[in-house]
Each structure stands twice: as structure tokens, then as C-alpha cells.
Amino acid sequence: MKIDISGSGIAIENEKKLLEASAASYDELNSGTYEYTGWVSLPHSFDKELLEDIKSTANEISAKCTLCVVVGIGGSYLGAKAVIDALGGSAENRPKIEFAGYNMSASTLKKVMDRMDDEEVCLIVISKSGKTVESLLAYSILKDKLFERYGRDEAGKRIYVLTDEEKGELRAEAAQNQYKSFVVPSDIGGRYSVLSAVGLLPIAVAGHDVGKLLDGAADMALDKEWKDTLLHYAVSRVALLRDGKCVEVFEYFEDKLKYFGEWLKQLFGESEGKDGKGTYPACLCFSRDLHSIGQFLQQGSQIFHETMISIENSEYDFEIPEHAGYPYAGKTLEQINNCAEKGVILAHRKNGIPVITIEVPELNEYYLGKMIYFFEMSCAISALQLGVNPFDQPGVEMYKQEMQKLIREL
Ligand code: PA5
């Protein structure tokens, strides 16, 4: 994997103070004394027994069902969705994964329920707090459907709960009904939890190698050569924001990365966006968005910088037939896709747009683990340089309070 920060236009050698402060934050995050930093050492200190339990529970779920519905929102959903989608969905002979509880649209839930009718089903419900309305309501409706179909006893063997060790309604319910459960570690916040049971259980149910995901993340965490790259990325983002580039556009030429982009949006948006600060994270999927928002990038308000994630080796490729004519015939679709990618970088850089590039050899568990850790760590560092707490989200409470008032008035 190669990350080239030089296209950011920020001369790191002129950002000595910021670099020193970022290095201090890196050490602080690694010291184990900072609140909510359980994710920092997680990949290389993962409890072996717990990992085995996650894998064997995933196999048990896989043996019981053809469809596994995962209920959760925010950090209790996006990480698993990002990794499973990036890996092309479930592996052969493993249950399909459907997500629910990430909104309260009745038609979204109806679609999931209709799908459940034709499949053998298990339910995983994930909520660290155990009190998130979106997740709990979807869970209550889906659980009833399971009770109706399988009866309480059998349904109970198909429900898996991931929540806080002690607090919240879900923990009490899991204990009372003896549902198989996992603990969401108290020192890891939702958006940093994909490498805990929160992400690993659904990813393992889908048949992917969670050990390799952790290995990739551990290599990123421990290999000191990556430390500089991490710091330079964090420093560039902060310097670019200072220089008026208040939007970071994450972009890719691979549809499978759409939800990785959604995960990035949550990670950066919820970690940095507070006290009137932060870089707004946006995601674009090319070529589609080149024919819409691409115009804005090239010639609109220059308030953004770009981070291009490119995948070197695609899983499939097609030779372009003779009748497609010159200059396409005989080349492959991925070769042309690469030209589009390089063309965008050249055209945007000619226009003075800062473009950072991340080259990933292929989309597999190992490199996804590496990317996840790279972004988690650099996000926490850059948030600390802005003077905000990367691990809270006080603003999210505001809509909840207004919503609760309205619900009570119904
Ligand atoms: O990053 C976060 O902490 C949030 O996005 C949470 O993951 C999200 O609000 C869901 O919370 P919970 O897992 O408590 O249901």
C-alpha cells in the first residue's frame, strides 16, 4: 500500500509545530491513558479466546441461517457494512447479510421482513448504549417476527446481542433470556469499533477472515515506517483546513468502496465536527460522479481537497471487443478505468486542487484492516490538533431531545 501526501500542496517541512504536536498526540493516544482509546492497541492485543468465540459463533450462525439480519446504526453498523461490501458481500455458502435499524423508514424495514420470509434467519442486534431508538425499534419488530415464526425458544437461539457489559436495556434482556451476547468494550466508541466484536462478528458471519483484518491493522499500528505517513496525512488535513479547504472529498473508481466512504464520513464527521470546527467529509464514486459533481470539482468554488483511494488489482476484468474501435479495442476495461483515474488526478492537479493518493494493491481483509487503522489514527490525531475531543458526539443528542418531545406528544 502506498500513500502519497506530496500532492496535498502542504510543505510538511514548514509545519514543524503542527508536526510536533501531532507526534505528541500520537504518543498520547498510544499511552493507554487517554479516554476511549481501547481501539489503539486492539489489533495487536486482541484477546485470543474472544477471537475464537467470535469465529465459532459466526460459524454457528452460518450453520443455522441463510440470512443474517444485523440491527444497528452509526458505528454499530457502518464498519461491518463497509468491510463486507468492499469484499463483495458474503462468501460462497455463507449467509447473506442484511442491515436494519439504521433508519425508521417502515418501507425499509418491510423489505427486510419480506426477505426474511424466504430464508432461515438469525438476528444480531448491536447497540453499545443499548438505548438507541432506531436500533431498538427495529429490533423489537424483527424479534416479534422471529418469535412468531420459530416460537420463543428456537427464536432465542437465533438472537445474538452486542452491547455494554452492564448498562442498557439490551444487556438486561440478553441476561434474562440467555441470548448469546458479546461485550462492546466501554473504552471504544462506536465509530472506532469495527475491529472489535461489533464489526468482527457480522464480518465473520459473512465468511471473511477477521484474523487478516486484525493483522493488517496491527501492521499499520506497529510498523514505525507508517507513523510518519499517518502524521503527515493528519498534518496536511489540518493545514489544508487552515488554508480554507474545509471539505475533504474521498473518491474512488470502485463501487465496492461506497460504504467504506460512508464509514469515513462518520469517522471524520463525528470526530472532528464540533465547536464550529472540522473538515466536512464528502464521498464521490467515479466515473458516475464525474458526470455530475465533477464539473464543480474542476471549476467550482475551491473549498475542498481530495483523497483518492485507488485499487491496483481488480477482481475481474474484461477485454474490450474489436467493434468498440480505436483507441479502446484490445485493451481491458480496468486499463481504461485506470486511465480515467490518472486523468482525473492530472486534470485536478493542473487546476491546483490538492490531491492525496492512497494506492491499495487489492481489496482484501488485510489491506482493509490497514486502511481502517490508518484513518482511525490520523482522524483522532487531526481532531486533537483542532482542539476537539475525537471521541464524543454531543451534537447528536440535540435531534434526539426534539424527537422525544414530539413522540410524547403523539
Ligand atoms: O460513533 C458513535 O459513537 C455513534 O455513531 C454510535 O455508534 C451510534 O450512535 C450508535 O450508538 P449505539 O451503539 O449506542 O446504539
Tab-separated table of C-alpha atoms and ligand atoms in Angstrom:
chain	number	residue	atom	x	y	z
A	1	MET	CA	0.000	0.000	0.000
A	2	LYS	CA	1.348	3.460	-0.927
A	3	ILE	CA	0.143	6.766	0.415
A	4	ASP	CA	1.396	9.888	-1.324
A	5	ILE	CA	0.812	13.044	0.675
A	6	SER	CA	3.023	15.217	-1.552
A	7	GLY	CA	0.058	16.131	-3.779
A	8	SER	CA	-1.589	17.897	-0.830
A	9	GLY	CA	0.451	21.010	-1.648
A	10	ILE	CA	1.380	21.320	2.023
A	11	ALA	CA	5.138	21.519	2.609
A	12	ILE	CA	5.421	19.391	5.737
A	13	GLU	CA	8.887	20.847	6.491
A	14	ASN	CA	7.180	24.214	7.029
A	15	GLU	CA	4.690	22.744	9.500
A	16	LYS	CA	7.155	21.911	12.252
A	17	LYS	CA	4.953	22.969	15.150
A	18	LEU	CA	1.927	21.089	13.860
A	19	LEU	CA	4.043	18.024	13.191
A	20	GLU	CA	5.485	18.054	16.706
A	21	ALA	CA	2.070	18.493	18.260
A	22	SER	CA	0.701	15.654	16.108
A	23	ALA	CA	3.566	13.370	17.143
A	24	ALA	CA	2.787	14.194	20.772
A	25	SER	CA	-0.878	13.290	20.159
A	26	TYR	CA	0.191	10.012	18.538
A	27	ASP	CA	2.204	9.150	21.664
A	28	GLU	CA	-0.617	10.247	23.939
A	29	LEU	CA	-3.125	8.084	22.066
A	30	ASN	CA	-0.701	5.169	22.343
A	31	SER	CA	-0.031	5.745	26.039
A	32	GLY	CA	-3.196	3.953	27.128
A	33	THR	CA	-4.095	6.811	29.464
A	34	TYR	CA	-6.389	8.738	27.153
A	35	GLU	CA	-10.122	8.050	27.473
A	36	TYR	CA	-11.824	5.922	24.772
A	37	THR	CA	-8.603	4.729	23.173
A	38	GLY	CA	-9.155	0.997	23.599
A	39	TRP	CA	-9.101	0.721	19.780
A	40	VAL	CA	-5.448	1.874	19.574
A	41	SER	CA	-3.886	-1.395	20.757
A	42	LEU	CA	-6.852	-3.638	19.924
A	43	PRO	CA	-5.480	-5.153	16.667
A	44	HIS	CA	-2.232	-6.393	18.249
A	45	SER	CA	-3.589	-7.273	21.663
A	46	PHE	CA	-6.884	-8.882	20.696
A	47	ASP	CA	-7.955	-11.461	23.260
A	48	LYS	CA	-7.372	-14.867	21.578
A	49	GLU	CA	-10.253	-16.557	23.386
A	50	LEU	CA	-12.633	-13.809	22.358
A	51	LEU	CA	-11.490	-14.050	18.742
A	52	GLU	CA	-12.125	-17.809	18.780
A	53	ASP	CA	-15.554	-17.212	20.342
A	54	ILE	CA	-16.403	-14.672	17.615
A	55	LYS	CA	-15.307	-17.090	14.883
A	56	SER	CA	-17.128	-20.102	16.307
A	57	THR	CA	-20.296	-18.075	16.955
A	58	ALA	CA	-20.102	-16.845	13.356
A	59	ASN	CA	-19.863	-20.450	12.154
A	60	GLU	CA	-22.776	-21.420	14.373
A	61	ILE	CA	-24.877	-18.568	12.911
A	62	SER	CA	-23.821	-19.581	9.420
A	63	ALA	CA	-24.950	-23.164	10.029
A	64	LYS	CA	-28.358	-22.007	11.282
A	65	CYS	CA	-29.396	-19.472	8.673
A	66	THR	CA	-29.246	-18.291	5.088
A	67	LEU	CA	-29.937	-14.666	6.016
A	68	CYS	CA	-28.436	-12.849	8.978
A	69	VAL	CA	-30.095	-9.531	9.821
A	70	VAL	CA	-27.773	-7.126	11.636
A	71	VAL	CA	-29.559	-4.356	13.523
A	72	GLY	CA	-27.587	-1.224	14.395
A	73	ILE	CA	-26.838	2.364	13.430
A	74	GLY	CA	-23.757	4.618	13.131
A	75	GLY	CA	-20.669	2.890	14.454
A	76	SER	CA	-22.738	-0.172	15.312
A	77	TYR	CA	-23.369	-0.781	11.615
A	78	LEU	CA	-21.195	1.163	9.164
A	79	GLY	CA	-17.868	-0.579	9.803
A	80	ALA	CA	-19.227	-4.072	9.162
A	81	LYS	CA	-21.227	-2.872	6.142
A	82	ALA	CA	-18.123	-1.114	4.747
A	83	VAL	CA	-15.912	-4.203	5.025
A	84	ILE	CA	-18.499	-6.733	3.824
A	85	ASP	CA	-19.372	-4.596	0.784
A	86	ALA	CA	-15.714	-3.927	-0.020
A	87	LEU	CA	-15.144	-7.695	-0.018
A	88	GLY	CA	-18.007	-8.200	-2.459
A	89	GLY	CA	-20.700	-9.341	0.025
A	90	SER	CA	-20.891	-12.736	1.688
A	91	ALA	CA	-18.561	-15.541	0.670
A	92	GLU	CA	-19.978	-18.632	-1.035
A	93	ASN	CA	-22.086	-20.843	1.238
A	94	ARG	CA	-22.296	-18.195	3.949
A	95	PRO	CA	-25.460	-16.329	4.998
A	96	LYS	CA	-26.337	-13.141	3.183
A	97	ILE	CA	-26.153	-10.131	5.463
A	98	GLU	CA	-28.969	-7.596	5.603
A	99	PHE	CA	-28.757	-4.455	7.750
A	100	ALA	CA	-31.700	-2.876	9.575
A	101	GLY	CA	-32.291	-0.276	12.274
A	102	TYR	CA	-30.162	2.396	10.579
A	103	ASN	CA	-33.339	4.380	9.926
A	104	MET	CA	-37.010	4.283	10.904
A	105	SER	CA	-38.464	4.036	7.428
A	106	ALA	CA	-41.267	1.477	7.547
A	107	SER	CA	-40.704	0.599	3.896
A	108	THR	CA	-37.021	-0.159	4.519
A	109	LEU	CA	-37.997	-2.488	7.357
A	110	LYS	CA	-40.780	-4.074	5.297
A	111	LYS	CA	-38.253	-5.001	2.603
A	112	VAL	CA	-36.065	-6.736	5.197
A	113	MET	CA	-39.102	-8.521	6.647
A	114	ASP	CA	-40.206	-9.706	3.207
A	115	ARG	CA	-36.762	-11.090	2.592
A	116	MET	CA	-36.856	-12.915	5.916
A	117	ASP	CA	-39.934	-14.863	4.772
A	118	ASP	CA	-37.944	-16.787	2.177
A	119	GLU	CA	-34.903	-17.569	4.306
A	120	GLU	CA	-33.737	-19.217	7.502
A	121	VAL	CA	-32.952	-16.235	9.719
A	122	CYS	CA	-30.697	-15.174	12.599
A	123	LEU	CA	-30.701	-11.732	14.190
A	124	ILE	CA	-27.702	-9.826	15.538
A	125	VAL	CA	-28.554	-6.647	17.435
A	126	ILE	CA	-25.747	-4.188	18.156
A	127	SER	CA	-26.031	-1.121	20.363
A	128	LYS	CA	-23.298	-0.049	22.729
A	129	SER	CA	-25.612	2.160	24.774
A	130	GLY	CA	-28.489	-0.293	24.484
A	131	LYS	CA	-30.874	2.639	24.144
A	132	THR	CA	-30.680	3.892	20.565
A	133	VAL	CA	-34.259	4.315	19.366
A	134	GLU	CA	-33.681	3.427	15.701
A	135	SER	CA	-32.000	0.139	16.588
A	136	LEU	CA	-34.269	-0.825	19.475
A	137	LEU	CA	-37.472	-0.269	17.499
A	138	ALA	CA	-36.270	-2.292	14.504
A	139	TYR	CA	-35.106	-4.999	16.905
A	140	SER	CA	-38.449	-5.123	18.726
A	141	ILE	CA	-40.368	-5.549	15.455
A	142	LEU	CA	-37.966	-8.104	13.952
A	143	LYS	CA	-37.764	-10.056	17.199
A	144	ASP	CA	-41.561	-10.416	17.231
A	145	LYS	CA	-41.397	-11.740	13.700
A	146	LEU	CA	-38.845	-14.311	14.805
A	147	PHE	CA	-40.995	-15.321	17.809
A	148	GLU	CA	-43.995	-15.777	15.546
A	149	ARG	CA	-42.093	-17.886	13.085
A	150	TYR	CA	-39.886	-20.042	15.299
A	151	GLY	CA	-41.527	-19.844	18.736
A	152	ARG	CA	-39.766	-18.185	21.690
A	153	ASP	CA	-37.324	-20.999	22.463
A	154	GLU	CA	-35.977	-21.517	18.980
A	155	ALA	CA	-36.032	-17.755	18.255
A	156	GLY	CA	-33.933	-17.254	21.383
A	157	LYS	CA	-31.241	-19.450	19.864
A	158	ARG	CA	-31.210	-17.220	16.794
A	159	ILE	CA	-30.770	-13.883	18.589
A	160	TYR	CA	-27.290	-12.510	19.304
A	161	VAL	CA	-26.739	-9.342	21.320
A	162	LEU	CA	-23.746	-6.982	21.335
A	163	THR	CA	-23.946	-4.265	23.952
A	164	ASP	CA	-22.295	-2.751	27.022
A	165	GLU	CA	-21.138	-5.169	29.702
A	166	GLU	CA	-23.614	-3.876	32.292
A	167	LYS	CA	-25.617	-0.867	31.186
A	168	GLY	CA	-28.687	-0.546	28.979
A	169	GLU	CA	-31.887	-2.411	28.203
A	170	LEU	CA	-30.236	-4.843	25.828
A	171	ARG	CA	-27.849	-6.209	28.436
A	172	ALA	CA	-30.719	-6.892	30.828
A	173	GLU	CA	-32.727	-8.539	28.061
A	174	ALA	CA	-29.817	-10.737	26.946
A	175	ALA	CA	-29.251	-11.877	30.535
A	176	GLN	CA	-32.931	-12.525	31.214
A	177	ASN	CA	-33.442	-14.576	28.044
A	178	GLN	CA	-29.988	-16.135	27.973
A	179	TYR	CA	-29.265	-14.832	24.488
A	180	LYS	CA	-25.691	-15.336	23.358
A	181	SER	CA	-24.019	-11.968	23.809
A	182	PHE	CA	-20.752	-10.108	23.351
A	183	VAL	CA	-19.498	-7.040	25.168
A	184	VAL	CA	-18.953	-3.763	23.339
A	185	PRO	CA	-15.836	-2.517	25.139
A	186	SER	CA	-16.549	0.558	27.263
A	187	ASP	CA	-13.274	2.206	26.173
A	188	ILE	CA	-14.109	2.077	22.447
A	189	GLY	CA	-16.601	4.462	20.860
A	190	GLY	CA	-18.942	3.335	18.073
A	191	ARG	CA	-17.070	4.782	15.086
A	192	TYR	CA	-13.776	3.260	16.283
A	193	SER	CA	-15.317	-0.164	16.963
A	194	VAL	CA	-15.162	-2.003	13.635
A	195	LEU	CA	-12.182	-4.080	14.795
A	196	SER	CA	-13.988	-5.160	17.982
A	197	ALA	CA	-16.769	-7.786	18.117
A	198	VAL	CA	-19.092	-5.057	16.764
A	199	GLY	CA	-17.579	-5.339	13.293
A	200	LEU	CA	-15.859	-8.700	13.521
A	201	LEU	CA	-18.950	-10.826	14.255
A	202	PRO	CA	-21.004	-9.788	11.183
A	203	ILE	CA	-17.864	-9.823	9.007
A	204	ALA	CA	-17.042	-13.359	10.187
A	205	VAL	CA	-20.653	-14.487	9.614
A	206	ALA	CA	-20.237	-13.285	6.022
A	207	GLY	CA	-17.303	-15.690	5.790
A	208	HIS	CA	-14.393	-13.250	5.773
A	209	ASP	CA	-11.086	-13.668	7.545
A	210	VAL	CA	-11.244	-11.379	10.577
A	211	GLY	CA	-7.753	-12.501	11.660
A	212	LYS	CA	-6.322	-10.970	8.491
A	213	LEU	CA	-8.282	-7.782	9.074
A	214	LEU	CA	-6.662	-7.504	12.508
A	215	ASP	CA	-3.229	-8.390	11.038
A	216	GLY	CA	-3.460	-5.523	8.543
A	217	ALA	CA	-4.460	-3.091	11.274
A	218	ALA	CA	-1.715	-4.393	13.599
A	219	ASP	CA	0.927	-3.879	10.896
A	220	MET	CA	-0.266	-0.313	10.408
A	221	ALA	CA	-0.192	0.245	14.163
A	222	LEU	CA	3.222	-1.279	14.847
A	223	ASP	CA	5.271	-0.602	11.721
A	224	LYS	CA	7.096	2.600	12.575
A	225	GLU	CA	7.503	3.459	8.893
A	226	TRP	CA	3.777	4.116	8.751
A	227	LYS	CA	3.916	6.512	11.681
A	228	ASP	CA	5.368	9.350	9.565
A	229	THR	CA	2.796	8.831	6.818
A	230	LEU	CA	-0.003	8.892	9.370
A	231	LEU	CA	1.312	12.070	10.898
A	232	HIS	CA	1.870	13.752	7.533
A	233	TYR	CA	-1.686	12.960	6.466
A	234	ALA	CA	-3.108	14.336	9.727
A	235	VAL	CA	-0.924	17.455	9.480
A	236	SER	CA	-1.889	18.065	5.831
A	237	ARG	CA	-5.602	17.873	6.631
A	238	VAL	CA	-5.273	20.383	9.460
A	239	ALA	CA	-3.076	22.729	7.381
A	240	LEU	CA	-5.454	22.490	4.412
A	241	LEU	CA	-8.395	23.400	6.647
A	242	ARG	CA	-6.456	26.369	7.993
A	243	ASP	CA	-5.838	27.408	4.360
A	244	GLY	CA	-9.554	27.384	3.563
A	245	LYS	CA	-10.004	23.837	2.255
A	246	CYS	CA	-12.847	22.918	4.558
A	247	VAL	CA	-14.109	19.858	2.628
A	248	GLU	CA	-12.249	16.591	2.082
A	249	VAL	CA	-13.548	14.643	-0.874
A	250	PHE	CA	-12.836	10.917	-0.577
A	251	GLU	CA	-13.095	9.444	-4.057
A	252	TYR	CA	-12.758	6.047	-5.713
A	253	PHE	CA	-13.378	4.294	-9.000
A	254	GLU	CA	-14.726	1.143	-7.360
A	255	ASP	CA	-18.390	0.785	-6.341
A	256	LYS	CA	-17.463	-1.721	-3.636
A	257	LEU	CA	-15.955	1.184	-1.659
A	258	LYS	CA	-19.215	3.159	-1.384
A	259	TYR	CA	-19.836	2.117	2.206
A	260	PHE	CA	-16.183	2.455	3.099
A	261	GLY	CA	-16.811	6.066	2.122
A	262	GLU	CA	-19.862	6.177	4.396
A	263	TRP	CA	-17.750	4.832	7.234
A	264	LEU	CA	-15.123	7.532	6.546
A	265	LYS	CA	-17.841	10.188	6.587
A	266	GLN	CA	-18.952	9.053	10.023
A	267	LEU	CA	-15.431	8.683	11.395
A	268	PHE	CA	-14.247	12.143	10.366
A	269	GLY	CA	-17.581	13.963	10.619
A	270	GLU	CA	-18.454	12.805	14.131
A	271	SER	CA	-14.892	13.028	15.414
A	272	GLU	CA	-13.981	16.498	14.122
A	273	GLY	CA	-17.212	18.363	13.546
A	274	LYS	CA	-17.746	20.224	16.790
A	275	ASP	CA	-17.183	23.689	18.303
A	276	GLY	CA	-17.586	25.180	14.810
A	277	LYS	CA	-14.520	23.253	13.599
A	278	GLY	CA	-13.634	20.328	11.357
A	279	THR	CA	-13.235	19.360	7.716
A	280	TYR	CA	-16.521	18.278	6.126
A	281	PRO	CA	-16.039	14.745	4.736
A	282	ALA	CA	-17.673	14.058	1.371
A	283	CYS	CA	-17.565	10.943	-0.812
A	284	LEU	CA	-17.709	10.601	-4.565
A	285	CYS	CA	-17.893	7.468	-6.628
A	286	PHE	CA	-16.358	7.810	-10.094
A	287	SER	CA	-16.924	7.660	-13.033
A	288	ARG	CA	-20.584	8.232	-12.036
A	289	ASP	CA	-19.943	11.458	-10.143
A	290	LEU	CA	-17.516	12.836	-12.719
A	291	HIS	CA	-20.571	13.333	-14.892
A	292	SER	CA	-22.354	15.316	-12.191
A	293	ILE	CA	-20.320	16.871	-9.394
A	294	GLY	CA	-17.080	16.516	-11.428
A	295	GLN	CA	-17.917	19.874	-13.004
A	296	PHE	CA	-17.928	21.510	-9.565
A	297	LEU	CA	-14.606	19.955	-8.632
A	298	GLN	CA	-12.903	21.169	-11.775
A	299	GLN	CA	-14.310	24.696	-11.937
A	300	GLY	CA	-16.463	25.441	-8.868
A	301	SER	CA	-15.593	27.038	-5.505
A	302	GLN	CA	-12.208	25.694	-4.495
A	303	ILE	CA	-13.126	24.901	-0.884
A	304	PHE	CA	-12.039	21.262	-0.932
A	305	HIS	CA	-9.120	18.878	-1.170
A	306	GLU	CA	-9.271	15.324	-2.464
A	307	THR	CA	-8.149	11.930	-1.211
A	308	MET	CA	-8.224	9.351	-3.994
A	309	ILE	CA	-8.355	5.684	-2.931
A	310	SER	CA	-7.285	3.567	-5.858
A	311	ILE	CA	-7.301	-0.206	-6.095
A	312	GLU	CA	-4.450	-1.556	-8.204
A	313	ASN	CA	-5.689	-5.073	-8.975
A	314	SER	CA	-9.339	-5.542	-9.598
A	315	GLU	CA	-11.053	-8.904	-9.010
A	316	TYR	CA	-12.409	-9.017	-12.573
A	317	ASP	CA	-11.522	-7.527	-15.914
A	318	PHE	CA	-12.895	-7.662	-19.458
A	319	GLU	CA	-11.216	-7.352	-22.805
A	320	ILE	CA	-12.833	-4.696	-24.936
A	321	PRO	CA	-14.160	-6.172	-28.198
A	322	GLU	CA	-12.829	-5.219	-31.646
A	323	HIS	CA	-16.044	-3.456	-32.648
A	324	ALA	CA	-15.587	-0.901	-29.836
A	325	GLY	CA	-12.998	0.541	-32.245
A	326	TYR	CA	-9.878	2.638	-31.772
A	327	PRO	CA	-8.488	3.519	-29.195
A	328	TYR	CA	-10.399	1.063	-26.961
A	329	ALA	CA	-10.382	-2.274	-28.799
A	330	GLY	CA	-7.963	-4.851	-27.432
A	331	LYS	CA	-7.439	-3.031	-24.155
A	332	THR	CA	-9.152	-4.041	-20.942
A	333	LEU	CA	-11.900	-2.227	-19.072
A	334	GLU	CA	-9.700	-1.875	-15.992
A	335	GLN	CA	-6.898	-0.339	-18.087
A	336	ILE	CA	-9.361	2.284	-19.301
A	337	ASN	CA	-10.664	2.763	-15.735
A	338	ASN	CA	-7.064	3.411	-14.611
A	339	CYS	CA	-6.640	5.997	-17.356
A	340	ALA	CA	-9.784	7.767	-16.122
A	341	GLU	CA	-8.358	7.751	-12.598
A	342	LYS	CA	-4.958	9.100	-13.635
A	343	GLY	CA	-6.665	11.599	-15.956
A	344	VAL	CA	-8.740	12.963	-13.065
A	345	ILE	CA	-5.679	13.332	-10.848
A	346	LEU	CA	-3.760	15.141	-13.625
A	347	ALA	CA	-6.651	17.437	-14.565
A	348	HIS	CA	-7.389	18.345	-10.950
A	349	ARG	CA	-3.759	18.933	-10.044
A	350	LYS	CA	-3.353	21.149	-13.142
A	351	ASN	CA	-6.150	23.193	-11.637
A	352	GLY	CA	-4.264	23.499	-8.346
A	353	ILE	CA	-6.528	21.103	-6.442
A	354	PRO	CA	-4.658	19.272	-3.642
A	355	VAL	CA	-4.937	15.521	-4.304
A	356	ILE	CA	-3.604	12.927	-1.847
A	357	THR	CA	-3.447	9.377	-3.246
A	358	ILE	CA	-3.808	6.046	-1.457
A	359	GLU	CA	-2.882	3.053	-3.601
A	360	VAL	CA	-4.154	-0.272	-2.341
A	361	PRO	CA	-2.812	-3.416	-4.057
A	362	GLU	CA	-6.168	-5.197	-3.807
A	363	LEU	CA	-9.397	-5.164	-1.843
A	364	ASN	CA	-8.857	-7.895	0.740
A	365	GLU	CA	-9.162	-8.190	4.509
A	366	TYR	CA	-5.502	-7.347	5.145
A	367	TYR	CA	-5.472	-4.054	3.253
A	368	LEU	CA	-8.890	-3.065	4.583
A	369	GLY	CA	-7.521	-3.557	8.114
A	370	LYS	CA	-4.565	-1.357	7.234
A	371	MET	CA	-6.751	1.393	5.816
A	372	ILE	CA	-9.157	1.261	8.758
A	373	TYR	CA	-6.360	1.773	11.260
A	374	PHE	CA	-4.669	4.437	9.139
A	375	PHE	CA	-7.853	6.517	9.007
A	376	GLU	CA	-8.824	5.930	12.655
A	377	MET	CA	-5.445	7.051	13.945
A	378	SER	CA	-5.000	10.014	11.596
A	379	CYS	CA	-8.560	11.154	12.309
A	380	ALA	CA	-8.011	11.102	16.075
A	381	ILE	CA	-4.715	12.996	15.658
A	382	SER	CA	-6.136	15.699	13.406
A	383	ALA	CA	-9.166	16.183	15.687
A	384	LEU	CA	-6.814	16.685	18.630
A	385	GLN	CA	-4.888	19.327	16.642
A	386	LEU	CA	-8.172	21.185	16.125
A	387	GLY	CA	-8.663	21.143	19.880
A	388	VAL	CA	-11.762	18.962	19.833
A	389	ASN	CA	-12.484	15.656	21.541
A	390	PRO	CA	-12.386	12.972	18.808
A	391	PHE	CA	-14.416	10.533	20.879
A	392	ASP	CA	-17.635	12.301	21.811
A	393	GLN	CA	-20.636	13.431	19.761
A	394	PRO	CA	-22.637	15.871	21.904
A	395	GLY	CA	-24.375	17.372	18.854
A	396	VAL	CA	-26.115	14.094	18.053
A	397	GLU	CA	-28.162	14.431	21.265
A	398	MET	CA	-29.975	17.573	20.033
A	399	TYR	CA	-32.191	15.848	17.461
A	400	LYS	CA	-32.886	13.045	19.934
A	401	GLN	CA	-34.274	15.509	22.500
A	402	GLU	CA	-36.531	17.227	19.947
A	403	MET	CA	-37.664	13.854	18.580
A	404	GLN	CA	-38.514	12.541	22.070
A	405	LYS	CA	-40.648	15.618	22.791
A	406	LEU	CA	-42.573	15.084	19.562
A	407	ILE	CA	-43.002	11.347	20.202
A	408	ARG	CA	-44.502	12.087	23.621
A	409	GLU	CA	-46.983	14.494	22.051
A	410	LEU	CA	-48.249	11.881	19.590
B	1	PA5	O1	-19.744	6.695	16.941
B	1	PA5	C1	-20.658	6.648	17.741
B	1	PA5	O2	-20.451	6.527	18.971
B	1	PA5	C2	-22.117	6.681	17.299
B	1	PA5	O3	-22.230	6.887	15.925
B	1	PA5	C3	-22.817	5.372	17.670
B	1	PA5	O4	-22.152	4.300	17.087
B	1	PA5	C4	-24.294	5.356	17.241
B	1	PA5	O5	-24.961	6.491	17.734
B	1	PA5	C5	-24.983	4.106	17.732
B	1	PA5	O6	-24.918	4.006	19.110
B	1	PA5	P1	-25.244	2.680	19.902
B	1	PA5	O7	-24.268	1.654	19.514
B	1	PA5	O8	-25.157	3.057	21.333
B	1	PA5	O9	-26.642	2.277	19.517
